[in-house]
């Protein structure tokens, strides 16, 4: 449906390994304006197992239910009634049997309203209202529970929002109360569509090392670190000569380590590569006296990591050039025109940006495309 909202999650092999080893799961919540006009996130709508790709989609259709008790800890909320579809501006009463009935109470524009509560259970004075959202399979799932009890003959109203937030947390189930996120939280507003596609969509990925989220209006890249890179170049026997997600992650970490070494010996005067094809097949000119002493160390480090690397000193020994060549798996991508395909370059640029050290290149070490 054109009115559906979708949050698409994608993760690298490196991130998945880190998250999995620490027992994390992906959590997403939706917001509701309560009767005081406060924007509230108080329930884990969905908790999903780790995967390279996962998506959460909902329909802009909401419903009401109720529960007698607020769940404690990791207990899931238990709905006591039958879900009642409720559109903004509609009003329903809760009768003595715990069933929703059309109400004669005045409506409240843009809100789902309980006109009057007529239900309570022995030992209780009322209920807690649940707001749910409809999933593509036509079922309602709780996204919010009012922590204030709705006593007999009382009224309340709620306005679901198309704002969501997501994070990683340990040992949490769907439809439990939010007790505090472990990772950073990403907030996103899907109230208005993407003007270029007229769709309500966002893709997102987490950077484990930096502890932050990235969002985009476009689908996850096909050549991203999800392990799909190389599937476009299958051999007759079904093998792939391209790079997979773990390859890209390894190269990214290697690049960062090499850049750290270069910065250490050159007095923080190295600008990290912007794209993968810029790093491989480049000449690194070493001119600072302090840096010259580290040339052999750099070359040996590159060779140890499986890259081709050579160093050439000028006759006066005042400068040196290090030439870096890519590992075998990457050579095929670099072979055509000497450059990585544009999509891969864009993916790499996004992946390495967080690791890039923005240093001036006025002396010490500089890089240039060969």
Short mmCIF file of C-alpha atoms in Angstrom, two decimals:
data_model
loop_
_atom_site.label_atom_id
_atom_site.label_comp_id
_atom_site.label_asym_id
_atom_site.label_seq_id
_atom_site.Cartn_x
_atom_site.Cartn_y
_atom_site.Cartn_z
CA UNK A 1 0.00 0.00 0.00
CA UNK A 2 1.21 3.49 -0.85
CA UNK A 3 0.47 4.66 2.67
CA UNK A 4 2.69 2.04 4.34
CA UNK A 5 5.77 3.11 6.29
CA UNK A 6 8.98 1.05 6.13
CA UNK A 7 12.22 1.12 8.08
CA UNK A 8 14.84 -1.09 6.40
CA UNK A 9 17.81 -2.18 8.51
CA UNK A 10 21.07 -3.41 7.00
CA UNK A 11 24.28 -4.35 8.74
CA UNK A 12 27.83 -5.33 7.82
CA UNK A 13 29.34 -8.69 8.67
CA UNK A 14 31.71 -6.92 11.06
CA UNK A 15 28.87 -5.17 12.91
CA UNK A 16 26.80 -8.36 13.07
CA UNK A 17 29.68 -10.29 14.60
CA UNK A 18 30.22 -7.60 17.23
CA UNK A 19 26.52 -7.26 18.03
CA UNK A 20 25.95 -11.01 18.13
CA UNK A 21 28.88 -11.68 20.43
CA UNK A 22 27.35 -9.21 22.90
CA UNK A 23 23.84 -10.67 22.69
CA UNK A 24 22.10 -7.66 21.13
CA UNK A 25 18.80 -7.61 19.25
CA UNK A 26 17.27 -4.88 17.11
CA UNK A 27 14.46 -2.93 18.79
CA UNK A 28 12.03 -0.45 17.29
CA UNK A 29 9.36 1.70 18.93
CA UNK A 30 6.60 4.03 17.68
CA UNK A 31 5.41 7.20 19.34
CA UNK A 32 2.00 8.35 20.59
CA UNK A 33 0.77 11.72 21.82
CA UNK A 34 -0.99 11.06 25.11
CA UNK A 35 -3.97 12.98 26.54
CA UNK A 36 -1.62 15.65 27.92
CA UNK A 37 -0.11 16.26 24.48
CA UNK A 38 3.20 14.64 25.42
CA UNK A 39 5.07 12.61 22.80
CA UNK A 40 5.73 9.22 24.38
CA UNK A 41 7.79 6.15 23.46
CA UNK A 42 7.17 3.60 26.21
CA UNK A 43 6.98 0.19 24.56
CA UNK A 44 9.31 -1.97 22.48
CA UNK A 45 7.03 -2.55 19.51
CA UNK A 46 9.24 -5.18 17.88
CA UNK A 47 12.46 -6.91 18.91
CA UNK A 48 14.10 -8.69 15.99
CA UNK A 49 16.95 -11.17 15.77
CA UNK A 50 20.16 -9.99 14.12
CA UNK A 51 20.34 -10.36 10.34
CA UNK A 52 22.20 -8.70 7.44
CA UNK A 53 18.89 -7.20 6.41
CA UNK A 54 15.57 -6.75 8.17
CA UNK A 55 12.62 -4.46 7.66
CA UNK A 56 9.66 -3.27 9.68
CA UNK A 57 6.55 -2.08 7.83
CA UNK A 58 3.31 -0.72 9.20
CA UNK A 59 0.01 0.57 7.85
CA UNK A 60 -1.32 3.92 9.03
CA UNK A 61 -4.24 2.20 10.75
CA UNK A 62 -4.57 2.12 14.50
CA UNK A 63 -6.64 0.31 17.08
CA UNK A 64 -7.51 0.26 20.79
CA UNK A 65 -7.34 -2.45 23.41
CA UNK A 66 -6.83 -2.62 27.17
CA UNK A 67 -4.91 -4.43 29.87
CA UNK A 68 -5.32 -4.71 33.62
CA UNK A 69 -1.62 -4.63 34.46
CA UNK A 70 1.44 -2.73 33.29
CA UNK A 71 4.11 -5.35 32.45
CA UNK A 72 7.17 -5.32 34.66
CA UNK A 73 10.73 -6.04 33.54
CA UNK A 74 10.86 -8.13 30.38
CA UNK A 75 7.26 -9.34 30.68
CA UNK A 76 5.09 -8.80 27.61
CA UNK A 77 1.90 -6.79 27.73
CA UNK A 78 -1.26 -8.93 27.80
CA UNK A 79 -4.27 -7.47 25.98
CA UNK A 80 -7.50 -8.20 27.83
CA UNK A 81 -9.98 -7.21 25.17
CA UNK A 82 -10.70 -7.51 21.44
CA UNK A 83 -8.89 -5.08 19.16
CA UNK A 84 -11.08 -2.21 17.99
CA UNK A 85 -10.10 -0.37 14.82
CA UNK A 86 -10.25 3.34 15.57
CA UNK A 87 -9.67 6.17 13.11
CA UNK A 88 -8.72 9.69 14.19
CA UNK A 89 -11.86 11.49 15.33
CA UNK A 90 -13.70 8.31 16.36
CA UNK A 91 -14.89 7.63 19.92
CA UNK A 92 -15.57 4.31 21.64
CA UNK A 93 -16.80 3.41 25.10
CA UNK A 94 -15.67 0.35 27.03
CA UNK A 95 -18.77 -1.46 28.34
CA UNK A 96 -19.19 -3.57 31.48
CA UNK A 97 -18.07 -6.69 29.60
CA UNK A 98 -14.82 -5.13 28.42
CA UNK A 99 -16.07 -4.69 24.84
CA UNK A 100 -15.74 -1.53 22.78
CA UNK A 101 -18.99 0.13 21.71
CA UNK A 102 -19.68 3.27 19.62
CA UNK A 103 -19.89 6.29 21.94
CA UNK A 104 -22.19 9.30 22.09
CA UNK A 105 -19.45 11.35 23.74
CA UNK A 106 -18.09 14.25 21.67
CA UNK A 107 -15.11 13.35 19.52
CA UNK A 108 -11.69 15.00 19.58
CA UNK A 109 -10.29 15.91 16.17
CA UNK A 110 -7.28 13.80 15.07
CA UNK A 111 -7.35 11.65 18.23
CA UNK A 112 -8.48 8.12 19.06
CA UNK A 113 -10.79 8.62 22.01
CA UNK A 114 -12.23 6.55 24.83
CA UNK A 115 -15.52 8.30 25.65
CA UNK A 116 -16.25 6.48 28.90
CA UNK A 117 -14.80 3.45 30.64
CA UNK A 118 -17.47 1.13 32.03
CA UNK A 119 -15.24 -1.83 32.86
CA UNK A 120 -13.29 -2.87 35.90
CA UNK A 121 -12.28 -6.17 37.45
CA UNK A 122 -12.46 -7.32 41.04
CA UNK A 123 -9.59 -5.77 42.94
CA UNK A 124 -9.00 -3.08 40.31
CA UNK A 125 -10.54 0.31 39.71
CA UNK A 126 -10.06 0.45 35.96
CA UNK A 127 -7.88 -0.47 32.97
CA UNK A 128 -4.81 0.69 31.07
CA UNK A 129 -5.51 1.57 27.43
CA UNK A 130 -3.32 0.04 24.71
CA UNK A 131 -2.79 1.65 21.30
CA UNK A 132 -1.82 -0.70 18.47
CA UNK A 133 -0.73 -0.39 14.86
CA UNK A 134 -1.81 -2.63 11.99
CA UNK A 135 0.91 -4.65 10.27
CA UNK A 136 0.78 -5.69 6.59
CA UNK A 137 -0.73 -9.07 7.58
CA UNK A 138 -3.77 -7.25 8.99
CA UNK A 139 -3.03 -7.82 12.69
CA UNK A 140 -2.75 -5.17 15.39
CA UNK A 141 0.39 -5.05 17.52
CA UNK A 142 0.78 -2.94 20.69
CA UNK A 143 2.97 0.16 20.40
CA UNK A 144 1.90 2.04 23.54
CA UNK A 145 0.25 1.39 26.89
CA UNK A 146 -1.09 4.17 29.07
CA UNK A 147 0.62 3.88 32.45
CA UNK A 148 -2.19 5.93 34.03
CA UNK A 149 -5.15 3.77 34.97
CA UNK A 150 -8.45 4.73 33.32
CA UNK A 151 -10.98 4.44 36.17
CA UNK A 152 -14.75 3.96 35.82
CA UNK A 153 -16.54 6.65 33.79
CA UNK A 154 -13.26 8.34 32.87
CA UNK A 155 -12.27 9.42 29.35
CA UNK A 156 -8.94 9.61 27.52
CA UNK A 157 -7.55 10.18 24.04
CA UNK A 158 -4.42 9.35 22.03
CA UNK A 159 -2.82 10.40 18.75
CA UNK A 160 -0.40 7.90 17.16
CA UNK A 161 2.52 9.53 15.36
CA UNK A 162 4.50 8.38 12.33
CA UNK A 163 7.71 8.90 14.24
CA UNK A 164 9.84 5.90 15.18
CA UNK A 165 13.05 5.20 17.01
CA UNK A 166 15.32 2.17 17.02
CA UNK A 167 18.34 0.85 18.88
CA UNK A 168 20.18 -2.32 19.95
CA UNK A 169 19.56 -3.87 23.35
CA UNK A 170 20.25 -7.12 25.19
CA UNK A 171 17.62 -9.65 26.23
CA UNK A 172 14.50 -7.73 25.31
CA UNK A 173 11.22 -9.03 23.86
CA UNK A 174 8.57 -7.41 21.66
CA UNK A 175 5.67 -5.63 23.44
CA UNK A 176 7.64 -5.00 26.63
CA UNK A 177 8.02 -1.69 28.36
CA UNK A 178 11.11 0.34 27.42
CA UNK A 179 13.54 0.29 30.32
CA UNK A 180 16.50 1.99 28.62
CA UNK A 181 18.40 1.49 25.39
CA UNK A 182 21.90 0.03 25.35
CA UNK A 183 23.12 1.46 22.04
CA UNK A 184 22.58 4.95 20.71
CA UNK A 185 18.98 5.60 19.62
CA UNK A 186 18.03 6.73 16.12
CA UNK A 187 14.91 8.92 15.82
CA UNK A 188 13.18 9.35 12.46
CA UNK A 189 9.98 11.04 11.27
CA UNK A 190 8.03 9.27 8.50
CA UNK A 191 5.09 11.67 8.56
CA UNK A 192 5.80 13.04 5.09
CA UNK A 193 6.89 11.06 2.00
CA UNK A 194 10.19 11.21 0.18
CA UNK A 195 9.50 13.95 -2.42
CA UNK A 196 11.45 12.14 -5.14
CA UNK A 197 9.66 8.78 -4.79
CA UNK A 198 6.46 9.74 -2.94
CA UNK A 199 7.07 6.81 -0.57
CA UNK A 200 7.48 6.60 3.19
CA UNK A 201 10.78 4.78 3.48
CA UNK A 202 14.11 5.00 5.25
CA UNK A 203 17.08 2.64 5.36
CA UNK A 204 19.42 2.59 8.31
CA UNK A 205 22.66 1.00 9.49
CA UNK A 206 24.66 1.08 12.70
CA UNK A 207 28.38 1.79 13.09
CA UNK A 208 29.46 -0.39 16.00
CA UNK A 209 32.90 1.17 16.42
CA UNK A 210 31.62 4.76 16.44
CA UNK A 211 28.33 3.98 18.17
CA UNK A 212 26.05 5.92 15.84
CA UNK A 213 23.40 5.41 13.15
CA UNK A 214 23.23 6.43 9.50
CA UNK A 215 19.96 6.86 7.59
CA UNK A 216 19.19 7.19 3.87
CA UNK A 217 16.10 7.65 1.72
CA UNK A 218 17.29 4.98 -0.71
CA UNK A 219 17.37 1.17 -0.30
CA UNK A 220 20.50 -0.51 1.10
CA UNK A 221 23.20 -0.66 -1.60
CA UNK A 222 23.41 -3.95 -3.46
CA UNK A 223 27.18 -3.83 -3.15
CA UNK A 224 27.15 -3.01 0.52
CA UNK A 225 28.77 -4.80 3.42
CA UNK A 226 25.81 -7.15 3.72
CA UNK A 227 27.74 -9.81 1.84
CA UNK A 228 26.01 -9.31 -1.50
CA UNK A 229 29.00 -7.76 -3.26
CA UNK A 230 30.39 -10.28 -5.71
CA UNK A 231 27.05 -12.04 -6.26
CA UNK A 232 26.84 -10.13 -9.55
CA UNK A 233 29.99 -11.90 -10.84
CA UNK A 234 29.30 -15.57 -10.35
CA UNK A 235 31.54 -18.18 -11.90
CA UNK A 236 30.04 -21.21 -13.72
CA UNK A 237 30.66 -23.36 -10.65
CA UNK A 238 28.67 -20.95 -8.49
CA UNK A 239 31.65 -19.32 -6.81
CA UNK A 240 32.21 -15.60 -6.80
CA UNK A 241 35.35 -13.69 -7.70
CA UNK A 242 34.11 -10.47 -6.11
CA UNK A 243 34.29 -9.12 -2.60
CA UNK A 244 31.88 -10.09 0.11
CA UNK A 245 30.95 -8.12 3.20
CA UNK A 246 33.74 -9.49 5.38
CA UNK A 247 36.31 -8.59 2.68
CA UNK A 248 35.18 -4.98 2.59
CA UNK A 249 35.12 -4.74 6.36
CA UNK A 250 38.65 -6.17 6.59
CA UNK A 251 39.95 -3.72 4.01
CA UNK A 252 38.26 -0.82 5.78
CA UNK A 253 39.87 -1.75 9.09
CA UNK A 254 43.24 -2.28 7.39
CA UNK A 255 43.02 1.13 5.75
CA UNK A 256 42.32 2.75 9.09
CA UNK A 257 45.28 0.96 10.71
CA UNK A 258 47.59 1.97 7.88
CA UNK A 259 46.38 5.56 8.05
CA UNK A 260 47.03 5.54 11.80
CA UNK A 261 50.59 4.37 11.18
CA UNK A 262 51.15 7.03 8.52
CA UNK A 263 49.80 9.72 10.82
CA UNK A 264 51.92 8.56 13.73
CA UNK A 265 55.20 8.78 11.85
CA UNK A 266 54.35 11.95 9.91
CA UNK A 267 53.00 14.13 12.69
CA UNK A 268 49.31 13.79 11.82
CA UNK A 269 49.65 15.07 8.29
CA UNK A 270 47.88 12.34 6.34
CA UNK A 271 44.51 12.73 4.70
CA UNK A 272 42.66 9.41 4.71
CA UNK A 273 41.42 8.05 1.36
CA UNK A 274 37.95 9.11 0.28
CA UNK A 275 37.21 6.04 -1.82
CA UNK A 276 38.49 2.50 -2.12
CA UNK A 277 39.85 3.01 -5.63
CA UNK A 278 41.73 6.07 -4.44
CA UNK A 279 43.59 4.10 -1.82
CA UNK A 280 44.63 1.19 -4.01
CA UNK A 281 46.70 1.98 -7.07
CA UNK A 282 48.03 5.19 -5.53
CA UNK A 283 51.50 6.47 -4.92
CA UNK A 284 52.22 7.68 -1.41
CA UNK A 285 54.98 10.26 -1.45
CA UNK A 286 56.96 10.37 1.79
CA UNK A 287 58.95 13.57 2.19
CA UNK A 288 59.16 14.35 5.91
CA UNK A 289 62.42 13.24 7.50
CA UNK A 290 60.62 11.57 10.38
CA UNK A 291 58.37 9.70 7.98
CA UNK A 292 61.27 8.28 6.00
CA UNK A 293 62.34 6.20 8.97
CA UNK A 294 58.95 4.49 8.95
CA UNK A 295 58.79 3.55 5.26
CA UNK A 296 60.05 0.01 5.79
CA UNK A 297 57.61 -0.48 8.66
CA UNK A 298 54.69 0.62 6.47
CA UNK A 299 55.70 -1.63 3.58
CA UNK A 300 56.12 -4.66 5.83
CA UNK A 301 52.75 -4.00 7.45
CA UNK A 302 51.06 -3.85 4.05
CA UNK A 303 52.73 -7.06 2.89
CA UNK A 304 51.77 -8.84 6.12
CA UNK A 305 48.15 -7.93 5.43
CA UNK A 306 48.21 -9.36 1.92
CA UNK A 307 48.67 -6.23 -0.15
CA UNK A 308 51.36 -5.55 -2.71
CA UNK A 309 53.66 -2.78 -1.53
CA UNK A 310 57.00 -1.45 -2.68
CA UNK A 311 59.11 1.52 -1.64
CA UNK A 312 61.41 3.55 -3.87
CA UNK A 313 63.84 6.11 -2.45
CA UNK A 314 65.19 9.03 -4.40
CA UNK A 315 68.94 9.16 -4.96
CA UNK A 316 69.40 11.88 -2.35
CA UNK A 317 67.41 9.82 0.18
CA UNK A 318 65.25 12.86 0.95
CA UNK A 319 62.00 11.34 -0.26
CA UNK A 320 60.45 7.99 -0.97
CA UNK A 321 57.45 6.61 -2.80
CA UNK A 322 55.30 3.72 -1.58
CA UNK A 323 53.18 2.02 -4.22
CA UNK A 324 50.20 0.02 -2.96
CA UNK A 325 48.44 -2.61 -5.04
CA UNK A 326 45.17 -4.29 -4.12
CA UNK A 327 44.65 -7.87 -2.90
CA UNK A 328 43.65 -10.41 -5.60
CA UNK A 329 39.92 -10.22 -4.90
CA UNK A 330 39.89 -6.49 -5.50
CA UNK A 331 42.02 -6.51 -8.64
CA UNK A 332 39.09 -7.61 -10.79
CA UNK A 333 37.02 -4.65 -9.66
CA UNK A 334 39.88 -2.26 -10.35
CA UNK A 335 40.75 -3.80 -13.72
CA UNK A 336 38.00 -2.15 -15.76
CA UNK A 337 39.15 1.37 -16.46
CA UNK A 338 41.29 1.33 -13.36
CA UNK A 339 38.34 2.17 -11.12
CA UNK A 340 35.79 0.49 -8.93
CA UNK A 341 32.18 0.65 -10.23
CA UNK A 342 30.46 3.85 -9.16
CA UNK A 343 28.06 2.14 -6.73
CA UNK A 344 30.90 0.34 -4.95
CA UNK A 345 32.87 3.57 -4.75
CA UNK A 346 29.85 5.31 -3.22
CA UNK A 347 29.39 2.50 -0.72
CA UNK A 348 33.04 2.59 0.24
CA UNK A 349 32.98 6.34 0.60
CA UNK A 350 30.10 6.06 3.09
CA UNK A 351 31.74 3.21 4.98
CA UNK A 352 35.16 4.79 5.34
CA UNK A 353 33.93 8.30 6.07
CA UNK A 354 33.56 7.61 9.77
CA UNK A 355 37.14 6.32 9.94
CA UNK A 356 38.67 9.09 7.85
CA UNK A 357 41.09 11.39 9.60
CA UNK A 358 40.64 14.87 8.23
CA UNK A 359 44.24 16.05 8.28
CA UNK A 360 45.97 18.79 6.27
CA UNK A 361 48.42 17.59 3.65
CA UNK A 362 50.79 20.57 3.76
CA UNK A 363 53.91 18.53 4.25
CA UNK A 364 54.76 15.07 5.49
CA UNK A 365 52.80 12.65 3.32
CA UNK A 366 50.48 13.20 0.38
CA UNK A 367 48.62 10.84 -1.91
CA UNK A 368 47.95 11.00 -5.60
CA UNK A 369 46.23 8.69 -8.09
CA UNK A 370 48.71 6.80 -10.21
#
